[in-house]
XYZ file of C-alpha atoms in Angstrom:
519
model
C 1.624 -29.388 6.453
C 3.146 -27.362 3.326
C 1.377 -30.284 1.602
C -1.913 -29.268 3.060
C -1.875 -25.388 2.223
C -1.061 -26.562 -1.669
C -4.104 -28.789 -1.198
C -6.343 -26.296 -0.552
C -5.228 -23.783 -2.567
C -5.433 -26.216 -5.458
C -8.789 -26.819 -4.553
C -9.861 -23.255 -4.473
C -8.200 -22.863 -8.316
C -10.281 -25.834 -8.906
C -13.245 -24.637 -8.008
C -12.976 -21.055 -9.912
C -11.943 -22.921 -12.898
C -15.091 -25.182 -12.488
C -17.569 -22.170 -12.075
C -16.040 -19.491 -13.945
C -17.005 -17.760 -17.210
C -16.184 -14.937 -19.388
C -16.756 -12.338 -16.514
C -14.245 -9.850 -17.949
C -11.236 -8.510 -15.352
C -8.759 -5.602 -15.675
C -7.588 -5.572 -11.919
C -4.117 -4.608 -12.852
C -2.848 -2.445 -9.518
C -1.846 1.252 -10.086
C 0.951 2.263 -8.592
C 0.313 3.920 -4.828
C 2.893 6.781 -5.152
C 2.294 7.706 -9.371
C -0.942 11.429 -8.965
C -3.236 8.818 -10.705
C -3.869 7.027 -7.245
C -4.363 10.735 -5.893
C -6.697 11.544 -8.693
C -8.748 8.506 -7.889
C -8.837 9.633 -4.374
C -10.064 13.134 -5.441
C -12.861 11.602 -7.428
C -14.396 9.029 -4.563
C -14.468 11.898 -2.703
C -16.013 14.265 -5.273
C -18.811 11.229 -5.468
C -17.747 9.822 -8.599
C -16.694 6.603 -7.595
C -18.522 4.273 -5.089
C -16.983 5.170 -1.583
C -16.086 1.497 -1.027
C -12.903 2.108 -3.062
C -11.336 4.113 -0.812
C -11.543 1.000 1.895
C -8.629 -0.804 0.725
C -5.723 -0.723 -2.105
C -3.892 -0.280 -4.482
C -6.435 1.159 -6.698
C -7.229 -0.729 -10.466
C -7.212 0.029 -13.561
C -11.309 -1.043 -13.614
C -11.468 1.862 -11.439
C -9.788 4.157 -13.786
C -11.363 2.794 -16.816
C -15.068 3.827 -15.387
C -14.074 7.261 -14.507
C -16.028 10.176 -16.944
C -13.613 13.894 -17.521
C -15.691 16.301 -15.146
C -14.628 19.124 -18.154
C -13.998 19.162 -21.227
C -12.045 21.931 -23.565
C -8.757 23.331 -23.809
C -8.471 24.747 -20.082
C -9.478 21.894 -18.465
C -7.268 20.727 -15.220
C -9.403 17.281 -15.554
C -5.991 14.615 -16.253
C -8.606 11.695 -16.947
C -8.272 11.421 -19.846
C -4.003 11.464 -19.851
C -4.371 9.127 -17.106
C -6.428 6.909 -19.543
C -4.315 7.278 -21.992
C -0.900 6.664 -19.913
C -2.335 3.260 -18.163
C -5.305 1.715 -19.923
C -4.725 -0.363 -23.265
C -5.623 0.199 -26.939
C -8.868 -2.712 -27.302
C -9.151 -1.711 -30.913
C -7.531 -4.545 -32.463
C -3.631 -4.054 -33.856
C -0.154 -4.876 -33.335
C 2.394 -1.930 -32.694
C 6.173 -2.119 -31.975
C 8.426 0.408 -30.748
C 6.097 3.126 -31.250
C 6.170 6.609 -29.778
C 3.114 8.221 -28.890
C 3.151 11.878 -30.566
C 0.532 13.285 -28.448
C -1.393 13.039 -25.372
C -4.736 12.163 -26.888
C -3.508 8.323 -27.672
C -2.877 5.157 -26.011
C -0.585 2.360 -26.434
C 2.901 4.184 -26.929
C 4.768 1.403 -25.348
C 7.426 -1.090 -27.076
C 4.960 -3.436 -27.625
C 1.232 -3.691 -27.881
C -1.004 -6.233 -29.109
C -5.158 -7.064 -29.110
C -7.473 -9.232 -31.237
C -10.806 -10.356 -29.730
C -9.435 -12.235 -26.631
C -6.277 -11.362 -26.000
C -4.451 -7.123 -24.769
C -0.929 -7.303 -24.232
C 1.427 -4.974 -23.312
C 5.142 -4.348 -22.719
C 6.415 -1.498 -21.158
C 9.941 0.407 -20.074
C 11.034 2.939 -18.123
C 14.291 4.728 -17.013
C 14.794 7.394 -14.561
C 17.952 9.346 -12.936
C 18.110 11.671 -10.792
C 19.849 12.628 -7.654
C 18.479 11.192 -4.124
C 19.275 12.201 0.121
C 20.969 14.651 1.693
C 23.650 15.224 0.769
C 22.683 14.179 -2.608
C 23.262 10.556 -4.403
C 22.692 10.157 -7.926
C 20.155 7.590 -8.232
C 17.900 5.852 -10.772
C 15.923 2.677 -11.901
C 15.222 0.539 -14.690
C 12.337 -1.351 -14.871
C 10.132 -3.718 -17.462
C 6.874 -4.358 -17.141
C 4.675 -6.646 -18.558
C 0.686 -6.872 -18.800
C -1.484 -9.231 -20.303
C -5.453 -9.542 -20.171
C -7.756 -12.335 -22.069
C -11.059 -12.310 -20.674
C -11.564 -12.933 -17.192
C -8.055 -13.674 -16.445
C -5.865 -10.499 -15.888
C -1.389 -11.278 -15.377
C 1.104 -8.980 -14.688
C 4.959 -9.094 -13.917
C 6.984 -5.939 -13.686
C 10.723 -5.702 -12.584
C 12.870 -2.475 -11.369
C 16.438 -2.700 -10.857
C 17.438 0.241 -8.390
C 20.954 1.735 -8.167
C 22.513 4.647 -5.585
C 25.981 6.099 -6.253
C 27.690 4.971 -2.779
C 31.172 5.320 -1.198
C 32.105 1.350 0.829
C 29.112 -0.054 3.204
C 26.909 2.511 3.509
C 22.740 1.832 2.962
C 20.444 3.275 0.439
C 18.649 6.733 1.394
C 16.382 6.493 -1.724
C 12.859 6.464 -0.773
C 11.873 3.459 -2.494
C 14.419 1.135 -0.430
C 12.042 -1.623 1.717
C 14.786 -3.147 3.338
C 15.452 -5.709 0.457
C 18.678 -7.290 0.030
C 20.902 -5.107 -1.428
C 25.528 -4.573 -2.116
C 27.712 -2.453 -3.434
C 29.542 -2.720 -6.612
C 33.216 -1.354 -5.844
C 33.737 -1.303 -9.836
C 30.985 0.631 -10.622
C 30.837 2.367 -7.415
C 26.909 2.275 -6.924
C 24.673 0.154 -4.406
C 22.050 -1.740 -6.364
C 18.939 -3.972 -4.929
C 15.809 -5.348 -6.822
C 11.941 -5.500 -6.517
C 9.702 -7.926 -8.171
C 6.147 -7.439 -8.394
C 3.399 -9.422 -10.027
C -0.126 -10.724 -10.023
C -2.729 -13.575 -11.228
C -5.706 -12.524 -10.990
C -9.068 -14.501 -11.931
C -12.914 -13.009 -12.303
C -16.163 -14.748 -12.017
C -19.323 -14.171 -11.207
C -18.969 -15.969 -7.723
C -15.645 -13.214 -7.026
C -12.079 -13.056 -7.694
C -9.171 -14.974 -6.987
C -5.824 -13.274 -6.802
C -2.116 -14.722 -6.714
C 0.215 -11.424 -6.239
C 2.990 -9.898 -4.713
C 2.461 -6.090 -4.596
C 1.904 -3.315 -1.623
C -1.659 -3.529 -0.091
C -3.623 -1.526 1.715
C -6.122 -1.578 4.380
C -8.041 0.968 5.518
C -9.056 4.537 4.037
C -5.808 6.660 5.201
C -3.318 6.245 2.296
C 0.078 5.468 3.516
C -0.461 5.864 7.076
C -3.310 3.555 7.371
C -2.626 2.264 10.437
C -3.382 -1.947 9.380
C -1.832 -2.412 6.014
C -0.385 1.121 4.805
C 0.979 -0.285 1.566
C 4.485 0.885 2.484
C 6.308 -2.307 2.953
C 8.187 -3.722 0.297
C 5.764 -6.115 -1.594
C 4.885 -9.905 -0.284
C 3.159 -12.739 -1.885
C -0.094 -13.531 -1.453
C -3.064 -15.653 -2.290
C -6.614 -13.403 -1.915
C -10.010 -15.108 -1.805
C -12.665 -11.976 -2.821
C -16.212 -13.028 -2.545
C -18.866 -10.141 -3.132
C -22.508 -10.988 -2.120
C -24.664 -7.594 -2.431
C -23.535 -4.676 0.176
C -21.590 -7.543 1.396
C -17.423 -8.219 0.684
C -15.484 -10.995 2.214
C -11.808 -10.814 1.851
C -9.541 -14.025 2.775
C -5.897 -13.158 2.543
C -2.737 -15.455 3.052
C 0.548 -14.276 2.822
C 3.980 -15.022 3.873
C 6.394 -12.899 5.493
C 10.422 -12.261 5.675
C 10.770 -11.900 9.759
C 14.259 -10.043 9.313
C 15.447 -7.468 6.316
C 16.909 -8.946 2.811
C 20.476 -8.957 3.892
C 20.047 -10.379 7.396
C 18.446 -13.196 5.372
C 21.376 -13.463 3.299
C 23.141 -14.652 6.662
C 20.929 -17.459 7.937
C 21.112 -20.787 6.657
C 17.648 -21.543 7.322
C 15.440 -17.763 7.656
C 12.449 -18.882 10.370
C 8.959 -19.311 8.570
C 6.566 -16.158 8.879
C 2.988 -16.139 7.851
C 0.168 -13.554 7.726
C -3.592 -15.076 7.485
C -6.295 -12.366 7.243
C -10.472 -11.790 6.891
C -12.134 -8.984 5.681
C -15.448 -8.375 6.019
C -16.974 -5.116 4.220
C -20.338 -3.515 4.090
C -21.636 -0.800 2.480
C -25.709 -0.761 3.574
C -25.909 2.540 1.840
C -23.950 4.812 -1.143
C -23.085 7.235 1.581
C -21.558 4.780 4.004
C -18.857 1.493 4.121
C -17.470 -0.050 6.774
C -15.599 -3.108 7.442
C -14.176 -5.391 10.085
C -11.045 -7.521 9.755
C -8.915 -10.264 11.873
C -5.507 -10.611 11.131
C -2.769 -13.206 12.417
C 1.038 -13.102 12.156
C 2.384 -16.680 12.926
C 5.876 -18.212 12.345
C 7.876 -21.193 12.901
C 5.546 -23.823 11.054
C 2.155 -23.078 8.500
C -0.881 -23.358 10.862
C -3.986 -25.126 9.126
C -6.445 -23.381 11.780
C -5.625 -20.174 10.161
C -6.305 -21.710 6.281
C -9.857 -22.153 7.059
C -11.789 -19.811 5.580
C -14.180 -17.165 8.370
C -12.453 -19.344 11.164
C -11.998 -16.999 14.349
C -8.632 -16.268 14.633
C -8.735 -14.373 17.927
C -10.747 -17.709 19.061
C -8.220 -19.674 17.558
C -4.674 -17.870 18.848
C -6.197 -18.387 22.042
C -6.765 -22.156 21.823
C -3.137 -22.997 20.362
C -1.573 -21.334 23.474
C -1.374 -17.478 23.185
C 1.740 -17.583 20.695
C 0.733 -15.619 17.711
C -0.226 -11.781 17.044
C -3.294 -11.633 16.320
C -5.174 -7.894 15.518
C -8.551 -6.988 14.747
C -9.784 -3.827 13.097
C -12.898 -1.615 12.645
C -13.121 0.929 9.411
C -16.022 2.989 8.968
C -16.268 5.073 5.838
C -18.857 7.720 5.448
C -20.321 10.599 2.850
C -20.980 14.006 5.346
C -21.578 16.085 2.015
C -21.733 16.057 -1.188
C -17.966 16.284 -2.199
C -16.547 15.527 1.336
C -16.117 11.936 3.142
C -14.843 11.274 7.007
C -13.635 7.914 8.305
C -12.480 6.230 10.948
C -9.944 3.523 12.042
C -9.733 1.374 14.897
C -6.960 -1.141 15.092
C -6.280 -3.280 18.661
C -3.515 -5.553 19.314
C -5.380 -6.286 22.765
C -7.954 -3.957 24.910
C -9.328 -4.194 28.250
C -12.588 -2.309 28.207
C -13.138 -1.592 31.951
C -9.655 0.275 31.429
C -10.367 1.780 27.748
C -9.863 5.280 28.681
C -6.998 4.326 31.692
C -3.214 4.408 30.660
C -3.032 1.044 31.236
C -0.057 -0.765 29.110
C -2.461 -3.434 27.490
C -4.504 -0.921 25.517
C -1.832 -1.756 22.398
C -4.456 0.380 19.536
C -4.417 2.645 17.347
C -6.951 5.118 16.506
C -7.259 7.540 12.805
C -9.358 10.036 12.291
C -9.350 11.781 8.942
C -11.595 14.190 6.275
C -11.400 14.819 2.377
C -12.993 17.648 1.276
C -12.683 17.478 -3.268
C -13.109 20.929 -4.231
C -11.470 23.724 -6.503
C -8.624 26.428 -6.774
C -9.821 28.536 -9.093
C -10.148 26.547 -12.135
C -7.936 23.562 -10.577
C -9.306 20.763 -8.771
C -7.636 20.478 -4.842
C -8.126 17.393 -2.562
C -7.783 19.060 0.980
C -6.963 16.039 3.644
C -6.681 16.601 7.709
C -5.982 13.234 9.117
C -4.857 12.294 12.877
C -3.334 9.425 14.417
C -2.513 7.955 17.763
C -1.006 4.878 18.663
C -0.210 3.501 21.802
C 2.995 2.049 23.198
C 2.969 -1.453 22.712
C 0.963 -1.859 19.636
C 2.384 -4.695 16.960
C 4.830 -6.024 19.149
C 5.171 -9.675 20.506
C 7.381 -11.534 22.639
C 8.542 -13.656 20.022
C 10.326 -11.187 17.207
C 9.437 -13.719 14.204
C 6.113 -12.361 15.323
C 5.993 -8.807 15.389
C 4.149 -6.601 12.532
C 6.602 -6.732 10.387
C 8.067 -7.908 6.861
C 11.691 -7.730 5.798
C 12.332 -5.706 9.041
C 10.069 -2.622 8.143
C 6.705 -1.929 9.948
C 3.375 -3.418 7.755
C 0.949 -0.837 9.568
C 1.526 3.217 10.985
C 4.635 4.073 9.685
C 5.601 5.365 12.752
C 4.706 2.392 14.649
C 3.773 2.170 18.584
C 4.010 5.122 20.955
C 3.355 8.154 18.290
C 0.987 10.808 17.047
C 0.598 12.552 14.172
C -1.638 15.557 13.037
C -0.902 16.490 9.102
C -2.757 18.654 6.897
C -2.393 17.935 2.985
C -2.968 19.832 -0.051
C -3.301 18.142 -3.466
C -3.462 19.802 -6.974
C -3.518 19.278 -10.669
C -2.580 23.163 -12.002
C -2.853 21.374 -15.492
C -3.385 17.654 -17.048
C -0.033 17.481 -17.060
C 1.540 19.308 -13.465
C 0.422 17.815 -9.977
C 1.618 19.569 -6.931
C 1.014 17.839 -3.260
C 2.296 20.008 0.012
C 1.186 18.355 3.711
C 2.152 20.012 7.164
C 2.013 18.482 10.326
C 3.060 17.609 13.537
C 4.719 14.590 14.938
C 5.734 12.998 18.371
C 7.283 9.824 18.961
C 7.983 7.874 22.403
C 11.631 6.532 22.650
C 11.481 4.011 25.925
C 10.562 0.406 25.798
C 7.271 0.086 23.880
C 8.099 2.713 21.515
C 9.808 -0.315 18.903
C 8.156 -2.576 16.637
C 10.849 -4.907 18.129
C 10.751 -4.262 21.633
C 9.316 -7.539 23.669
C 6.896 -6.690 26.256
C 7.792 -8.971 28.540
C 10.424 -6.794 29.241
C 8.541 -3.686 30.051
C 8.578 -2.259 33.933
C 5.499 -3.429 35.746
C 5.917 -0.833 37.843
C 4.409 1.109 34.640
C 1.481 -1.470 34.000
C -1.196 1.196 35.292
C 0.439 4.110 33.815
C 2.184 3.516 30.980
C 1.284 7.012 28.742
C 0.961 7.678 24.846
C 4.664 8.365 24.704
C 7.239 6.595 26.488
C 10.379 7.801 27.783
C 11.785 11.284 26.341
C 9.563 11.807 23.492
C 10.924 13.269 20.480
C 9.022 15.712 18.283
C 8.783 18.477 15.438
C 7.436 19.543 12.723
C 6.384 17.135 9.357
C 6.555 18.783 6.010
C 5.994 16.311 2.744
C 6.665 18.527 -0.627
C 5.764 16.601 -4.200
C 5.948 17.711 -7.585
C 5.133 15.621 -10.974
C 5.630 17.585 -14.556
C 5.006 15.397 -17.191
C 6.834 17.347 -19.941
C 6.180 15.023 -23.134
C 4.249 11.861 -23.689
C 7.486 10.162 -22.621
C 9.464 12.465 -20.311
C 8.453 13.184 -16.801
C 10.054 15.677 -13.956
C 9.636 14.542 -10.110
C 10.202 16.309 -7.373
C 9.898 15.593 -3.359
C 11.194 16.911 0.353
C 10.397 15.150 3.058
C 11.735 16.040 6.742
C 9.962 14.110 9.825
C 11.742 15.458 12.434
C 10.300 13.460 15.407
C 12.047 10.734 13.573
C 14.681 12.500 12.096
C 14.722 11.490 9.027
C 15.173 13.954 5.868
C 14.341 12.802 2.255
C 14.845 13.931 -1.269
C 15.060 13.502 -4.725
C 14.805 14.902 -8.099
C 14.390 12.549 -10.634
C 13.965 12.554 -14.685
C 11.778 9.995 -15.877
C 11.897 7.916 -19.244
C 8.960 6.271 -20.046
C 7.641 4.158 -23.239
């Protein structure tokens, strides 16, 4: 069978090397949590970027590269053109080594750039410290990455080596912990884990083939999209991206770690997870996208049924004896004015329709609404986001635990996973090119009986509850959410971060303050 997936993945290589040409790709992925991905949402929603963008993640550095400064002069808030300059490459042919860029108004201060005709390479470093959680940890990170581009092809590999000051067996508070494997260093006294990211990525005029491991996202709210939120730690992945006018078709296979890094440590022989995924997007106008997706998660052996490409999975689950999870979702994406854009998000584990609007325990969904509204504060521009979420008890979970929505033991959709709401309110501004603030309010319940886990298996749930099982289960738990960011870059190469973070219907409290090094 393993034989059989390499097969046809081989063949689809095969057939982009046969038809491809000198389509030129820069799909590098920005990073989800650096203000450039909030500046990109601030400009889809201003208009100037095609509202399809906003349907799925991480954004690209194509997207970056076509954005135009809104101002120009010395008072400008506009960071385009810093964010230019920090991410995209120098395509002016040269060769520079461990240079320092002296202002803000050039690219390609790295420790090593290089471009000719064909070929833009870079290699880049970065340090940070800071302290981390409450009570306080010092913290920090180092991390390489490397970036290459020659035509249509487009590689990247970038790797971060995390470390948290730490007293015996205790786990890392630091917000960037995914539940990857991670120990503590008695002699050195800190806890350190690791993240590898990277991606392959291949552009022709019949679409794009990508081989990655990095955070996606599905669907247009950020990092509570209730499908794919991008918050997981990263996965590998083989995407099939096929545009055809208004039309995109997305074919996604991935695999999965069905317990966290350091359970996997402990097993001899970790079961098999898989995810298999299609994504169908249209956009029949410039003022509205939508899409449609099916998504299975299957372990204990690689199913060929789910390789085929636009195969019914739903059909399919159903016909190999009810044993996967299988979820389908509907995103609709829409202009209502000029510099403002609403959507919508459906996501269903299972529904009965005669009982849509009944508390009946099978109606496992999710439903988002949300608005952005790009407009000014003063001089400064100010993305202004009100986004709500439900999602009922249930949702994501199987009977089998390999099979739940999950990878290395931390939820792939709505953070706060089945039986929750949450109503938040976010401010986002650039005061200057250089200072981004971001301050979101809101209000959060979560459920805390059976149903409530990602975990829980419903075939342990009270029947007596089958007709009446309600949004939250058991005692629910809730409070206030308050998410407080701050980035100052201070040179070319230095950069101050800032956040808070308190969800108390979770209770969970975050922090840091970090100093970043970056060349």
């Amino acid at each position: 069978m393993q034989y059989r997936t390499y097969t046809l993945r081989g063949t689809l290589l095969l057939f982009f090397w046969l038809v491809g040409s000198a389509a030129s790709g820069q799909t590098f992925p920005l990073p989800g949590e650096d203000p450039v991905s909030a500046w990109l949402q601030y400009r889809i929603a201003a208009g100037d970027v095609p509202l399809a963008a906003d349907l799925q993640g991480p954004y690209t550095y194509q997207q970056l590269d076509s954005l135009v400064p809104r101002e120009t002069g010395g008072s400008s808030s506009d960071p385009t053109v810093r964010y230019q300059n920090e991410f995209l490459p120098d395509s002016t042919p040269h060769f520079r080594l461990l240079k320092f860029r002296s202002d803000r108004s050039s690219r390609d201060a790295h420790v090593l750039t290089y471009a000719d005709s064909s070929l833009n390479l870079k290699i880049h470093w970065e340090e940070l410290w800071g302290q981390t959680g409450i009570p306080p940890r010092w913290s920090g990170a180092d991390r390489v990455l490397i970036q290459a581009r020659q035509g249509p092809i487009t590689l990247f590999s970038q790797f971060t080596m995390y470390r948290e000051s730490a007293a015996g067996l205790s786990v890392p508070v630091s917000t960037t912990f995914r539940h990857q494997s991670y120990r503590f260093y008695p002699d050195i006294g800190y806890l350190l884990w690791y993240q590898a990211q990277s991606g392959f990525s291949w552009t022709t005029p019949w679409g794009e083939l990508t081989l990655g491991q990095y955070p996606l996202r599905w669907g247009p709210g950020g990092n509570t999209a209730p499908l794919l939120s991008g918050t997981a730690a990263p996965f590998p992945f083989f995407r099939l991206r096929l545009p055809y006018r208004q039309l995109q078709l997305d074919i996604l296979q991935a695999d999965l770690a069905a317990e966290s890094g350091n359970a996997l440590h402990q097993q001899p022989q970790p079961s098999p997870k898989h995810l298999a995924a299609q994504r169908l997007r249209w956009a029949p106008s410039p003022r509205l996208v939508m899409a449609y997706t099916e998504m299975v998660i299957y372990g204990h052996r690689q199913e060929k049924s789910y390789l085929l490409p636009v195969n019914f999975y739903w059909a399919e689950e159903h016909n190999l004896g009810d044993r996967d999870n299988v979820l389908m979702s509907l995103d609709l994406l829409a202009r209502v004015h000029d510099r403002g854009i609403a959507y919508v998000t459906l996501v269903w584990d299972e529904l009965q329709w005669a009982k849509l609007l009944q508390p009946w325990w099978g109606n496992k969904f999710v439903f988002q609404l949300g608005y952005r509204w790009a407009t000014r504060l003063r001089s400064h521009p100010l993305l202004v986001s009100l986004q709500h979420t439900i999602s009922r008890p249930w949702t994501f979970t199987h009977k089998d635990s390999v099979n739940t929505f999950t990878h290395l033991g931390e939820n792939l959709g709505f953070p706060l996973g089945p039986s929750s709401r949450l109503t938040t309110a976010t401010l986002q501004t650039w005061l200057s090119p250089r200072l981004y603030a971001s301050l979101a309010l809101g209000y959060a319940a979560k459920g805390s009986g059976l149903g409530s886990s990602v975990w829980d298996n419903y075939n342990d749930r009270d029947p007596a509850l089958d007709e009446n099982t309600p949004l939250l289960v058991g005692t629910p738990v809730s409070g206030w959410y308050m998410d407080v960011q701050a980035v100052w870059t201070l040179t070319p190469v230095w950069e101050l971060q800032f956040l808070y973070r308190e969800n108390q219907a979770l209770g969970i409290k975050q922090s840091y303050l970090n100093l970043q090094f970056s060349w």
